[in-house]
Coordinates of C-alpha atoms in Angstrom, one line a residue:
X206 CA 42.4 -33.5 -94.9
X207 CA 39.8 -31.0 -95.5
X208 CA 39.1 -29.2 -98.9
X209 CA 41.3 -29.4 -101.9
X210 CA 40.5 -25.2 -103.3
X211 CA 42.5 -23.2 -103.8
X212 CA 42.7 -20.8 -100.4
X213 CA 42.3 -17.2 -100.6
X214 CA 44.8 -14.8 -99.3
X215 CA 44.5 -13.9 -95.7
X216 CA 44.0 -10.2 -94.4
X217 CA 46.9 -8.3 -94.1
X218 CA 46.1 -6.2 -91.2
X219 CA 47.7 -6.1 -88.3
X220 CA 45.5 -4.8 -85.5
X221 CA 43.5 -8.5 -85.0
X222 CA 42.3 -8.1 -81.4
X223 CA 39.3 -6.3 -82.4
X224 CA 38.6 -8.7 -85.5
X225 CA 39.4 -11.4 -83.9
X226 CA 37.0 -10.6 -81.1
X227 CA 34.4 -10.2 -83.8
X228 CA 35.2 -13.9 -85.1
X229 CA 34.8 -15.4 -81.1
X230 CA 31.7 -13.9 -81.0
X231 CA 30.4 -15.1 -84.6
X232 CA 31.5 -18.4 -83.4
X233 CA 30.2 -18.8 -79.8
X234 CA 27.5 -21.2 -79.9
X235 CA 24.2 -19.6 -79.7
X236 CA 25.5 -16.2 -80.2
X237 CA 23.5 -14.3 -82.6
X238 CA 23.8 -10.8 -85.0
X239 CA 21.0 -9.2 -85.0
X240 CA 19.6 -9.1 -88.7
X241 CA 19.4 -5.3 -90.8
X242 CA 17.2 -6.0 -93.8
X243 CA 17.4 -3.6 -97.2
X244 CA 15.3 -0.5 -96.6
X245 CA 15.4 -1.4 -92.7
X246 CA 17.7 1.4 -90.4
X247 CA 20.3 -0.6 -88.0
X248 CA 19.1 -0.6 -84.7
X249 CA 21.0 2.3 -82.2
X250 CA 22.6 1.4 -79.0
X251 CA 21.7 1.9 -76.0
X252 CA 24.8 4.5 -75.0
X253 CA 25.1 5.9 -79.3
X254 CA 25.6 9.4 -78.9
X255 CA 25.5 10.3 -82.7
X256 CA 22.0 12.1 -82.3
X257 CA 22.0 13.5 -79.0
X258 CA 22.7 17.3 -78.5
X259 CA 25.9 19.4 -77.6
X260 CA 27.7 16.8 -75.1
X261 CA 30.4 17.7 -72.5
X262 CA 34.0 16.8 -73.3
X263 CA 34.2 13.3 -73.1
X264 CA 36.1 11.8 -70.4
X265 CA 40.3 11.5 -70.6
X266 CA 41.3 8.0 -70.4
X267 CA 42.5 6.2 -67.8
X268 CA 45.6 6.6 -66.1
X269 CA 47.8 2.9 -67.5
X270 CA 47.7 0.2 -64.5
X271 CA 50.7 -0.2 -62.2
X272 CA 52.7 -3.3 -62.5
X273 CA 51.2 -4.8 -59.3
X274 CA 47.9 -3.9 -59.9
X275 CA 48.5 -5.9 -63.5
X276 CA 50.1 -8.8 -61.5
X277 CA 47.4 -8.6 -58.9
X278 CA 44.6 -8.5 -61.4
X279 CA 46.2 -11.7 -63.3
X280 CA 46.5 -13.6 -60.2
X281 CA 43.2 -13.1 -58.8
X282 CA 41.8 -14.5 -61.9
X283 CA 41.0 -11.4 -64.0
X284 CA 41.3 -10.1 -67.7
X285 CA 44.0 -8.0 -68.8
X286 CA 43.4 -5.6 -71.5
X287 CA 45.1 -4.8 -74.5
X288 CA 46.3 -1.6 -72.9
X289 CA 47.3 -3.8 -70.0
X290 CA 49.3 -5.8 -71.9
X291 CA 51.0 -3.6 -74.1
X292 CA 51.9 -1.9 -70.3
X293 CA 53.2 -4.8 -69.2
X294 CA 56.0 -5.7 -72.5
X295 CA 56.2 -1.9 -72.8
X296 CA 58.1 -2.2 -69.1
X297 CA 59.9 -5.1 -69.9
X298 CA 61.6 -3.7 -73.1
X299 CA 62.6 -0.7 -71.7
X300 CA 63.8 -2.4 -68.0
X301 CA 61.5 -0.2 -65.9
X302 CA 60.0 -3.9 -64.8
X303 CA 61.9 -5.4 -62.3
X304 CA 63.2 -9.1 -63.0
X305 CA 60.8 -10.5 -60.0
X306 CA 58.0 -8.1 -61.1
X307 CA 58.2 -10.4 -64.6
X308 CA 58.4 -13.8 -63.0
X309 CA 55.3 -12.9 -61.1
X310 CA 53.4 -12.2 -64.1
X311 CA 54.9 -15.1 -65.7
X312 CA 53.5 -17.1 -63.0
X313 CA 50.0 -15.7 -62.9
X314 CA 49.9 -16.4 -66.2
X315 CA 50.9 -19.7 -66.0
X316 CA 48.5 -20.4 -63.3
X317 CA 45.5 -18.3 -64.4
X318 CA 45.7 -18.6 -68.2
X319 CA 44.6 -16.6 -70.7
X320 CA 41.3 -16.2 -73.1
X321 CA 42.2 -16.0 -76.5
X322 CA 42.0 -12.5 -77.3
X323 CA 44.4 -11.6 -74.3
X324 CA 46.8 -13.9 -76.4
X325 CA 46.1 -12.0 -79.6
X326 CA 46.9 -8.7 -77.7
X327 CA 50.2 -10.4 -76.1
X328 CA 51.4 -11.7 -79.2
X329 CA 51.1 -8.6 -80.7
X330 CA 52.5 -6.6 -78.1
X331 CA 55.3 -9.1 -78.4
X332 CA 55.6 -8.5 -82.3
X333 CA 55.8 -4.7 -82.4
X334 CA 58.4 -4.6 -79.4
X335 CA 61.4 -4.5 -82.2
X336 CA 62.1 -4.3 -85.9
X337 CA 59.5 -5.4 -88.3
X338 CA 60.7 -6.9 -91.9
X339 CA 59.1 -6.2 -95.0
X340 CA 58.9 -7.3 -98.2
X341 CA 58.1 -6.1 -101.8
X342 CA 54.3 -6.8 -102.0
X343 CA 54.8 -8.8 -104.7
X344 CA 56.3 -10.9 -102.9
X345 CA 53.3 -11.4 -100.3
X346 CA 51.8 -14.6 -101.5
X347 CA 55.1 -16.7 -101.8
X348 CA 56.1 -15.8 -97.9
X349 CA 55.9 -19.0 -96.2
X350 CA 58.2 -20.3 -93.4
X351 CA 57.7 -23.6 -90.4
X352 CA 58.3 -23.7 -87.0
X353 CA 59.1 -26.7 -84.7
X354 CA 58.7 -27.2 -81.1
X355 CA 61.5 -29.5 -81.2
X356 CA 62.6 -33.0 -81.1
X357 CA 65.4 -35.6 -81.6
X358 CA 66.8 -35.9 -85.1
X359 CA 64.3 -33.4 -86.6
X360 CA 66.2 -31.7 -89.1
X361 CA 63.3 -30.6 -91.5
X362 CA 64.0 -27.5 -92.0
X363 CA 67.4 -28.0 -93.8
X364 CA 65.5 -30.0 -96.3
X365 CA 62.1 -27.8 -96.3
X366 CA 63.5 -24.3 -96.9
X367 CA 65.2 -24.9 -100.1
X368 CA 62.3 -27.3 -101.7
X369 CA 60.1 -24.5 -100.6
X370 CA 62.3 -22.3 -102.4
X371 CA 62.9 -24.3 -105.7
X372 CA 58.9 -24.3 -105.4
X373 CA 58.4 -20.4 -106.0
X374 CA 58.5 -19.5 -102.4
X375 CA 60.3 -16.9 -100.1
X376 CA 61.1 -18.3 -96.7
X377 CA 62.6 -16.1 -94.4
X378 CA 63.5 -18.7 -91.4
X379 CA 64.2 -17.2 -88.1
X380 CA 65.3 -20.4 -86.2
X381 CA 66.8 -20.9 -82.4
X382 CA 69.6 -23.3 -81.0
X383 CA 69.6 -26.0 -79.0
X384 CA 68.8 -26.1 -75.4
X385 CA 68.1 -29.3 -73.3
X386 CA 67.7 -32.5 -75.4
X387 CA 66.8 -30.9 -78.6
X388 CA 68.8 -30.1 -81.0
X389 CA 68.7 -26.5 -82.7
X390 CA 68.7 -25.9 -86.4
X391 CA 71.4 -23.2 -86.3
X392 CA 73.4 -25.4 -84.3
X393 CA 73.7 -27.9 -86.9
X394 CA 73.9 -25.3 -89.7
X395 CA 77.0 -23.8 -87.7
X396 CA 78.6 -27.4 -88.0
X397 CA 79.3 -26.4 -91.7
X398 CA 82.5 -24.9 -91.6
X399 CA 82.0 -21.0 -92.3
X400 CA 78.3 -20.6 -92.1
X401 CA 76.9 -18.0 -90.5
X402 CA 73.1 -17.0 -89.1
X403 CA 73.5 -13.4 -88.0
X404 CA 72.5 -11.5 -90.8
X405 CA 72.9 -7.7 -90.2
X406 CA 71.3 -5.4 -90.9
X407 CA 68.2 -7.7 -90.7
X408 CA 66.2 -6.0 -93.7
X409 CA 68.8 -5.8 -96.6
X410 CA 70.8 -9.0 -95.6
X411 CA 67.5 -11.2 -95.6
X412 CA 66.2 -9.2 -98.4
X413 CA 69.1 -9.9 -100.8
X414 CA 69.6 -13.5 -99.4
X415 CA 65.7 -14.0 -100.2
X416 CA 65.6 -12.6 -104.1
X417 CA 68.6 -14.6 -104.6
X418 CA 68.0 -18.1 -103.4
X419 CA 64.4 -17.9 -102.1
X420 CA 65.5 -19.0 -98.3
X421 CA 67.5 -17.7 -95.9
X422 CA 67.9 -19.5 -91.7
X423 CA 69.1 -16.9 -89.1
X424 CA 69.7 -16.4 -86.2
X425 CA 67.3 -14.1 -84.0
X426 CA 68.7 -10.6 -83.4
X427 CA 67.7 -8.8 -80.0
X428 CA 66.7 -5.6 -82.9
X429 CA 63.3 -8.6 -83.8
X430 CA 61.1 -8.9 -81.1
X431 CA 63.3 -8.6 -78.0
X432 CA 60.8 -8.6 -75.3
X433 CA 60.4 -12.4 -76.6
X434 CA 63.6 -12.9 -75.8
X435 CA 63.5 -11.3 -72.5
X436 CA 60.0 -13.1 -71.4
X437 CA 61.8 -16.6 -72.6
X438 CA 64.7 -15.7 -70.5
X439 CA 62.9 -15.4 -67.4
X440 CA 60.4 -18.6 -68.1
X441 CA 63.4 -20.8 -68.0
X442 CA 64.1 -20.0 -65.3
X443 CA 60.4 -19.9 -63.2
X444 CA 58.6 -22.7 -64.4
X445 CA 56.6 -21.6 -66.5
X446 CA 58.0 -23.1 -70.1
X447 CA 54.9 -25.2 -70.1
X448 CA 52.0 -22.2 -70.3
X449 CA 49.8 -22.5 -73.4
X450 CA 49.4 -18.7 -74.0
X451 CA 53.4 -17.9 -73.8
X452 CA 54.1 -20.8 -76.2
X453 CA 51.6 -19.7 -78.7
X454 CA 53.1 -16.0 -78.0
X455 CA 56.7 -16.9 -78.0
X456 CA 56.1 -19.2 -81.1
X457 CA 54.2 -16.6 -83.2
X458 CA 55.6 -12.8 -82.4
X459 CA 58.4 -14.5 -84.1
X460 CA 56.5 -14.9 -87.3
X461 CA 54.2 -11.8 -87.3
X462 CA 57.3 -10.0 -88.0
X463 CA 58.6 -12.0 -90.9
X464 CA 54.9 -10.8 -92.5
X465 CA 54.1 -13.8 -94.2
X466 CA 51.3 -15.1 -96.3
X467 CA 51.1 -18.6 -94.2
X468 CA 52.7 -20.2 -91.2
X469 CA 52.5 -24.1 -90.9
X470 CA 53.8 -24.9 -87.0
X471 CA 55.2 -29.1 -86.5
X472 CA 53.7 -29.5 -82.8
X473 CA 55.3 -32.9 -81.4
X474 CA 53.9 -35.3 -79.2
X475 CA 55.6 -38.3 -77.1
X476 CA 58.5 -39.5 -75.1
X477 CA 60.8 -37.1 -76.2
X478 CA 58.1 -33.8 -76.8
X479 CA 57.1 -31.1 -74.6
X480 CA 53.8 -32.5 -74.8
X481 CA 53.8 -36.5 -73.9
X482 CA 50.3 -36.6 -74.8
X483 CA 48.5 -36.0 -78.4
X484 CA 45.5 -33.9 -77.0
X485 CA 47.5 -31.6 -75.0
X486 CA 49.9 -31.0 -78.3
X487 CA 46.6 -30.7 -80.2
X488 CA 45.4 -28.1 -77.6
X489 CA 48.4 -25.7 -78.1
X490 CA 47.9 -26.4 -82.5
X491 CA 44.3 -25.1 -81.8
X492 CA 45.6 -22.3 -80.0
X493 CA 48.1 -21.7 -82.3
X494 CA 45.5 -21.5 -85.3
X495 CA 43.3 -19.5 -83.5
X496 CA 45.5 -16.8 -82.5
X497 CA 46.9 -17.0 -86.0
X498 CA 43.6 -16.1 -87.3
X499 CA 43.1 -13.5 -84.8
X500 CA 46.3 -11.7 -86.4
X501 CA 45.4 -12.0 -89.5
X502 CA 47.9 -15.0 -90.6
X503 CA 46.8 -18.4 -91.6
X504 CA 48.5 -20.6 -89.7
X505 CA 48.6 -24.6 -89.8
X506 CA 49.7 -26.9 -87.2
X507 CA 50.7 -30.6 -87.8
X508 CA 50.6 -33.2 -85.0
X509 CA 53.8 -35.1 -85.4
X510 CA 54.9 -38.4 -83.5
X511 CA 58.4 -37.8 -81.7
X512 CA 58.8 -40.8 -79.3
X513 CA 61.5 -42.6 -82.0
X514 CA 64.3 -40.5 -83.3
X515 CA 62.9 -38.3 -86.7
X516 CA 65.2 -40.4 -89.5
X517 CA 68.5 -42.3 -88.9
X518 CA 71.3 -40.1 -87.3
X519 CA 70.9 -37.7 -84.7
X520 CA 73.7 -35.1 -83.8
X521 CA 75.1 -31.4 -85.4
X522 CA 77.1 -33.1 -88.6
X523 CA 75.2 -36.0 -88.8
X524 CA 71.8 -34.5 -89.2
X525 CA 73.4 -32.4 -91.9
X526 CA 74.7 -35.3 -93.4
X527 CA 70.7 -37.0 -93.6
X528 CA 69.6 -33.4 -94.8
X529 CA 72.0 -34.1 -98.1
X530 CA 70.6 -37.5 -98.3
X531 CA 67.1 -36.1 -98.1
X532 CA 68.0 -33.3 -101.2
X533 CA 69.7 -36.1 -102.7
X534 CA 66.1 -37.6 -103.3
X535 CA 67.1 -40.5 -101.0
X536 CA 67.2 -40.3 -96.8
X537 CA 64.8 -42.1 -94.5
X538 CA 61.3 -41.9 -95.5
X539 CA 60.3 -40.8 -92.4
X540 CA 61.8 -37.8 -93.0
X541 CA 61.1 -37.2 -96.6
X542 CA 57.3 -37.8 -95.7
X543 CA 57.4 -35.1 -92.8
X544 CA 59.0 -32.5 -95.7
X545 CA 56.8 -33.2 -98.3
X546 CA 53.9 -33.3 -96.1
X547 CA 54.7 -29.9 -94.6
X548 CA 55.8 -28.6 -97.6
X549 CA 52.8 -29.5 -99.2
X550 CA 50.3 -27.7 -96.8
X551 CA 51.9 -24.9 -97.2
X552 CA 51.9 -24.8 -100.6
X553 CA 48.1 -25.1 -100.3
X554 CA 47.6 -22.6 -97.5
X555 CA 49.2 -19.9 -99.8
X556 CA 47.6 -20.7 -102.5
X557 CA 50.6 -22.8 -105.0
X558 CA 49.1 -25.5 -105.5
X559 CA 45.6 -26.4 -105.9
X560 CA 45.1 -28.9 -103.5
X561 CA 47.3 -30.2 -100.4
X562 CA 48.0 -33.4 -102.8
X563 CA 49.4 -30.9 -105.5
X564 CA 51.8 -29.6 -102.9
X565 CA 53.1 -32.8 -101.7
X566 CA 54.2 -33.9 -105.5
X567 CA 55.5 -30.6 -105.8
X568 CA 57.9 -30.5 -102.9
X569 CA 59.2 -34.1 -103.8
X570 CA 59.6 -33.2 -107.3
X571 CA 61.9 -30.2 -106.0
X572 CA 63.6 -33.3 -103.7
X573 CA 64.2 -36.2 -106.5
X574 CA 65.6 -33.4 -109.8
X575 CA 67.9 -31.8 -107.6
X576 CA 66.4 -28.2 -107.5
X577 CA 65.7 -28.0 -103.6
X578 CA 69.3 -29.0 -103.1
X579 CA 71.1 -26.3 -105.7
X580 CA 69.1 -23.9 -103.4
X581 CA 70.8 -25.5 -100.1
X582 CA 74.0 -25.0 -102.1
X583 CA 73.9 -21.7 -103.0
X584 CA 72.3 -20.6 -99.4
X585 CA 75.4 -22.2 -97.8
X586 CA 77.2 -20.1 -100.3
X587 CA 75.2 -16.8 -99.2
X588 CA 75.7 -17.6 -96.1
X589 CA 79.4 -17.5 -95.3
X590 CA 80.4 -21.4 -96.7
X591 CA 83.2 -21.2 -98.9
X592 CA 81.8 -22.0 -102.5
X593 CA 83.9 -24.9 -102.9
X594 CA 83.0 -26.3 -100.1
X595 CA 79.3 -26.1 -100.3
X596 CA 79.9 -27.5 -103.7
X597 CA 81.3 -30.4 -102.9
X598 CA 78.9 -30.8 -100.0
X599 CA 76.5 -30.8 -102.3
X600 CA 77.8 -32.7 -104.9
X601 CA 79.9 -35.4 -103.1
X602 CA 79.1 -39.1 -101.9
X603 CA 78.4 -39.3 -98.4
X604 CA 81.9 -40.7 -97.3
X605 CA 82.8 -37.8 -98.9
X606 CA 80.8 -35.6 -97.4
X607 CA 82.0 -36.9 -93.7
X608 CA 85.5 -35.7 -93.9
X609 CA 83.8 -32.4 -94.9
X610 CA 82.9 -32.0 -92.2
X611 CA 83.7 -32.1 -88.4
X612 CA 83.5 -35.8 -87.1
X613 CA 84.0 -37.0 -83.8
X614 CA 87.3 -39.1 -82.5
X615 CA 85.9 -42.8 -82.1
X616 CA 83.2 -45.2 -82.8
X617 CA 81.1 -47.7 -80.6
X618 CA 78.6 -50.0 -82.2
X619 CA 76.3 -51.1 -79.5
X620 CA 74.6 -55.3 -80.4
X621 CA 70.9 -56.4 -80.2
X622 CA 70.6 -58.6 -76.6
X623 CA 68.1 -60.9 -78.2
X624 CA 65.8 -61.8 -81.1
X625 CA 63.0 -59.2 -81.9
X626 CA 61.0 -56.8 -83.9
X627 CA 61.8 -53.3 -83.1
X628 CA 59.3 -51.9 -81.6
X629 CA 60.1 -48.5 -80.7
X630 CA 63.4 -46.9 -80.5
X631 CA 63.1 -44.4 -77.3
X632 CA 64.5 -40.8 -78.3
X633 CA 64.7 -39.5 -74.9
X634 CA 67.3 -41.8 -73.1
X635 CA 69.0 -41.6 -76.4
X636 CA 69.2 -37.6 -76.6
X637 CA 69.9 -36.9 -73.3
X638 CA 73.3 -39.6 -73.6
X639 CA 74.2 -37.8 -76.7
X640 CA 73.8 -35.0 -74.2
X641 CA 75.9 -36.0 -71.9
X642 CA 79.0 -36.8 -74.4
X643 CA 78.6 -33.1 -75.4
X644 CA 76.4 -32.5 -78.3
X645 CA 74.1 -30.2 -76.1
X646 CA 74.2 -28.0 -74.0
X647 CA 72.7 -27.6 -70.4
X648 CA 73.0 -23.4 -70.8
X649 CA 72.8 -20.2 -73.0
X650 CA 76.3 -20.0 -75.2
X651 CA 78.1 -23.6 -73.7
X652 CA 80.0 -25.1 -76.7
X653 CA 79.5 -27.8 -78.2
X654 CA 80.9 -31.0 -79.7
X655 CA 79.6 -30.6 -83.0
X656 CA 80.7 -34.6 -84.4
X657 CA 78.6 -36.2 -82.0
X658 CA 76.2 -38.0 -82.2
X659 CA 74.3 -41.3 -83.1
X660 CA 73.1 -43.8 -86.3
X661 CA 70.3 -46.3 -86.4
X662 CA 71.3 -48.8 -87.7
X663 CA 67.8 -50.6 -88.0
X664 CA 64.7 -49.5 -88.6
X665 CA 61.3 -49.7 -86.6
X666 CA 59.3 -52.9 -87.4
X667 CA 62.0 -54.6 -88.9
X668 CA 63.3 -58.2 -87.4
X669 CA 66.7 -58.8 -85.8
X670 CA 68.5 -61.7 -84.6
X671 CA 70.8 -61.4 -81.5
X672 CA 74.7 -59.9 -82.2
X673 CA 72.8 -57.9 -85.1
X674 CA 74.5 -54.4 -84.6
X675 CA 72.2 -51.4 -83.7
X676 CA 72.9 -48.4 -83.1
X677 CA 76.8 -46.7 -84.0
X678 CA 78.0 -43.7 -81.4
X679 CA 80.0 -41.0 -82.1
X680 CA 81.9 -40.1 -79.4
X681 CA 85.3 -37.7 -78.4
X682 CA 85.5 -39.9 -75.2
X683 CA 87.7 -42.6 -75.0
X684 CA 84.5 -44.8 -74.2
X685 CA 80.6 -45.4 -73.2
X686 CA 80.3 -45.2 -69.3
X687 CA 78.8 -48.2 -68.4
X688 CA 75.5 -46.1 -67.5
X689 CA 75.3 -44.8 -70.5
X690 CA 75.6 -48.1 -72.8
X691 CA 72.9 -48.9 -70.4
X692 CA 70.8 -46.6 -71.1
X693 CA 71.0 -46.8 -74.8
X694 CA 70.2 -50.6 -74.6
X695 CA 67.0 -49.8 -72.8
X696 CA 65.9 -47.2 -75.4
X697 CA 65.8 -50.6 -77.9
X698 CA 62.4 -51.9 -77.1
X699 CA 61.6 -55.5 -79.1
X700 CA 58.9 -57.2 -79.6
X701 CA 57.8 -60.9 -81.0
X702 CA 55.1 -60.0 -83.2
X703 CA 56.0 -60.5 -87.4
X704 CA 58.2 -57.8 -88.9
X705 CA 55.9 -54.8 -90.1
X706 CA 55.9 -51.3 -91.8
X707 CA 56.5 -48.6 -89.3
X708 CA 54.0 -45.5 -89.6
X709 CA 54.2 -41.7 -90.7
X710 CA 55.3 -39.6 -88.1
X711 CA 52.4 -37.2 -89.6
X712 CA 49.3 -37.7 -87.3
X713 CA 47.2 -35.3 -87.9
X714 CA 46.6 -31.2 -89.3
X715 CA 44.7 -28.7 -87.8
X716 CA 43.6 -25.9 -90.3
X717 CA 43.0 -22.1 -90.2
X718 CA 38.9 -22.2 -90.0
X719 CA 38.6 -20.2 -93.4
X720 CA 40.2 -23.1 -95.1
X721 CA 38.5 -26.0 -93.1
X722 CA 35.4 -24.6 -93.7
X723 CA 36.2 -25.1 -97.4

C-alpha cells in the first residue's frame, strides 16, 4: 500500500493521447525538458513558423489510409496513428470493413502489439463509437464502478455495488454474461425471478436508477460502445482473446463512457484465470493503469488469486444466495475480504475516505448494519423483482431464501478418499463439470440451468478424516457421470502438513502513478 492522502480528482478531459504522450515522455528514463527560467524567452523550434513572413497555404492533409495499407502497416511491425485508428473502428461500426479485413487486423495486433499511446487512441476510438452517459457534475466524485476479468464463484459485485452505494457513491455497472467457465454477473442476477439488466433508454433509466439507490448492473446495449462489441465478436473467434492492448481496450471503452471519477479493475491469476501466471496478470494491471491515466481516469488494478473457487458455492442461485450471506454481514471471508478490500480502494481513489484503511472499515460497516443490503433490496426492486419478493430475499433465512429461488432437481455429496489437509480446491475441473451439467454456456444466447451448481463443504487448510463429506452438487441430471465424479475428486488436492489458515485472495494493487507517487 502506498500513501494514505487523500487523492485529488483526476482530469476530466477526454482527448488523452496527446497528454498522455506528454506523461511517456516525462517518464522515459533519461528524457529531459529543456528548462525556461523567469525573464528567459522559450527556446523556438526548428520548423516554428510564428515569425516568419507571408507563407503559402499550408498543405491539405492526407488522404485517410486504406484498410490494407492499415493491416499491412500493423503486420510489418509499424505504428498506427490516432487517425489510423479512428479509420479502422470508424469501418467497423459502419460495416464498410469486411469480417476478414477485421480478423486480420485483430491478428496483427495480436502478433505485433501495440505501444501505449496506440492503446490510448484505440480505446478511445472504441469509447466514442456509441452513446456516452452523463451525469450531474455534482455527482462526479462519487462515480465509481469494478470490473473483473472473471473467475469461478466470483460474485463481488452483487455485494460491492450496494456497499459502495450505502457508502455515498454512484455506481453505474455495465456488466457481461457468462461465457466458457466463468460465470457472468447478469447471469446470476437473471436467476432472481423478474430482474431485468436492459435498461432503456440508457441515460434516464440509469440516471433514475442511480439518484434512487446509488447502483444500478445492466446489461450492455449495442447504442454504448458497439464497435467493442463487434471487435469482441470477431476475437472469439480468431485467437486473439489473449492480446494485451484489446483487453485493456475492450475492458476500459466500457468505462470511459460511464465517465467516472475512478475505476478499480480485479485482474485474476491461476488455474482457473486467463492469466495462469501472476506477472503476466500484473502486465495487463500496468497496462490497464497506464492507459487509464492516459484518458484521464484513475484506474486501480488488484491482483487476485483464482486457482480455488472465490467463497463456498459456485453456480447462478447459489452465488446469489453467498451474496445475501455476504450483506447479511456473514458469508466466507474470502469473499468479504475481496469486497471490502476493493471497496476500500476505491473509496480512497475518489477521494471518500482518507486513507485505503478508512475505506475498508467503511465498506464493512455498510456490510455488518445492514445498509449495503437495503440498497441490493431496493435495486432488485428497481430493477423488475417483485417488491415482495426482494423483500423477503432480503429479509429471510437462507432456507428460506432457497425456495425463492430456482433450485436444481437432485443432490450428490461427493466423500474425502483419505485423511488430509486441504490443500487447494482446483476451480477449473470444477467449473467446467458445472459446465457440463448446464450452468454455462459454450455460445452467445444458449440457456441455461440457472439451479446448478456446487457447495464446499470444507474449507482450505482445514483437516479431514476419510468419509468426511466435501463438496454437495446440484444437478437436473439423474446422476454424476462417472467422469465427471472423477474429475471433481481430483480437483480435492490434500496434504499431510498441520491444519492452517488459508490466505487472502488479495495479492497485490497496482496504483494510478499520481497516487503512488503520494
Amino acid at each position: 500500500m502506498v500513501g494514505t492522502s487523500v487523492p485529488g480528482q483526476p482530469h476530466r478531459g477526454t482527448q488523452g493521447v496527446g497528454r498522455f504522450q506528454v506523461c511517456l515522455e516525462a517518464h522515459r528514463p533519461g528524457a529531459m525538458a529543456t528548462p525556461v527560467t523567469s525573464g528567459s524567452a522559450a527556446p523556438t523550434p526548428v520548423n516554428d513558423i510564428s515569425s516568419r513572413g507571408p507563407q503559402s497555404p499550408p498543405d491539405p492533409p492526407p488522404e485517410p489510409k486504406q484498410l490494407p495499407e492499415l493491416i499491412r502497416l500493423k503486420r510489418d511491425g509499424g505504428r498506427l496513428s490516432e487517425g489510423d485508428i479512428k479509420s479502422f473502428v470508424r469501418a467497423v461500426v459502419d460495416g464498410s470493413a469486411q469480417g476478414a479485413q477485421i480478423g486480420a487486423m485483430l491478428m496483427a495486433i495480436r502478433l505485433r502489439g501495440m505501444d501505449l499511446e496506440e492503446t490510448v487512441a484505440l480505446t478511445q476510438a472504441l469509447a466514442n463509437s456509441g452513446q456516452q452517459l452523463e451525469w450531474p457534475e455534482v455527482w462526479h466524485q462519487q462515480l465509481v464502478d469494478k470490473h473483473s476479468t472473471g473467475g469461478v464463484g466470483d460474485k463481488v459485485s452483487l455485494v460491492l455495488a450496494p456497499a459502495l452505494a450505502a457508502c455515498g457513491c454512484k455506481v453505474p455497472m455495465i456488466s457481461g454474461r457468462g461465457l466458457g467457465h466463468t460465470g457472468g454477473t447478469l447471469d446470476k442476477l437473471e436467476s432472481i425471478p423478474g430482474f431485468t439488466v436492459i435498461q432503456s433508454p440508457e441515460q434516464v433509466r440509469m440516471q433514475g436508477l442511480l439518484e434512487r439507490v446509488g447502483c444500478c448492473i445492466v446489461g450492455q446495449s449495442k447504442k454504448l460502445v458497439p464497435a467493442d462489441g463487434i471487435l469482441y465478436e470477431a476475437r472469439d473467434v480468431t485467437a486473439t482473446v489473449d492480446s494485451l492492448p484489446l483487453i485493456t481496450a475492450s475492458i476500459l471503452s466500457k468505462k470511459v463512457v460511464e465517465s467516472l471519477s475512478a475505476l478499480v479493475v480485479d485482474v485474476k491469476f491461476g488455474g482457473a484465470a486467463v492469466f495462469p501466471r501472476q506477472t503476466d496478470a500484473r502486465e495487463l494491471a500496468k497496462t490497464l493503469v497506464a492507459v487509464g491515466a492516459g484518458l484521464g481516469l484513475r484506474v486501480a488494478a488488484a491482483l487476485t488469486a483464482m486457482d480455488n473457487p472465490l467463497g463456498r458455492s459456485v453456480g447462478h442461485t447459489l452465488e446469489v444466495e453467498e451474496a445475501l450471506l455476504c450483506l447479511d454481514g456473514a458469508g466466507p471471508p474470502d469473499l468479504r475480504d475481496l469486497v471490502t478490500r476493493l471497496g476500500g480502494a476505491l473509496l480512497w481513489l475518489s477521494g471518500l475516505a482518507e486513507a485505503q484503511e478508512d475505506g475498508v472499515a467503511r465498506v464493512a460497516a455498510a456490510l455488518d448494519d445492514g445498509s449495503a443490503r437495503d440498497r441490493f433490496e431496493r435495486m432488485l426492486a428497481m430493477q423488475g423483482v417483485n417488491e415482495a419478493l426482494a423483500r423477503a430475499l432480503c429479509s429471510g433465512t437462507p432456507a428460506q431464501r432457497r425456495q425463492l429461488l430456482p433450485h436444481a432437481q437432485k443432490q450428490e455429496e461427493l466423500l474425502t478418499p483419505t485423511d488430509g489437509t486441504v490443500e487447494l480446491v482446483r476451480a477449473l475441473p470444477l467449473a467446467c463439470v458445472l459446465h457440463e451439467l448446464g450452468a454455462g454456456r459454450s455460445r452467445a444466447g444458449e440457456s441455461l440451468r440457472l439451479g446448478v451448481g456446487a457447495e464446499l463443504l470444507v474449507s482450505v487448510g482445514q483437516r479431514l478424516r476419510r468419509g468426511t463429506p466435501w463438496l454437495r452438487v446440484h444437478l437436473d441430471a439423474p446422476a454424476l457421470s462417472d467422469p465427471q465424479r472423477r474429475a471433481l475428486q481430483e480437483a480435492l488436492v490434500l496434504s499431510d502438513r498441520e491444519p492452517f489458515t488459508a490466505p487472502s485472495p488479495f495479492a497485490e494493487l497496482i496504483l494510478p502513478p499520481t497516487v503512488a507517487q503520494q
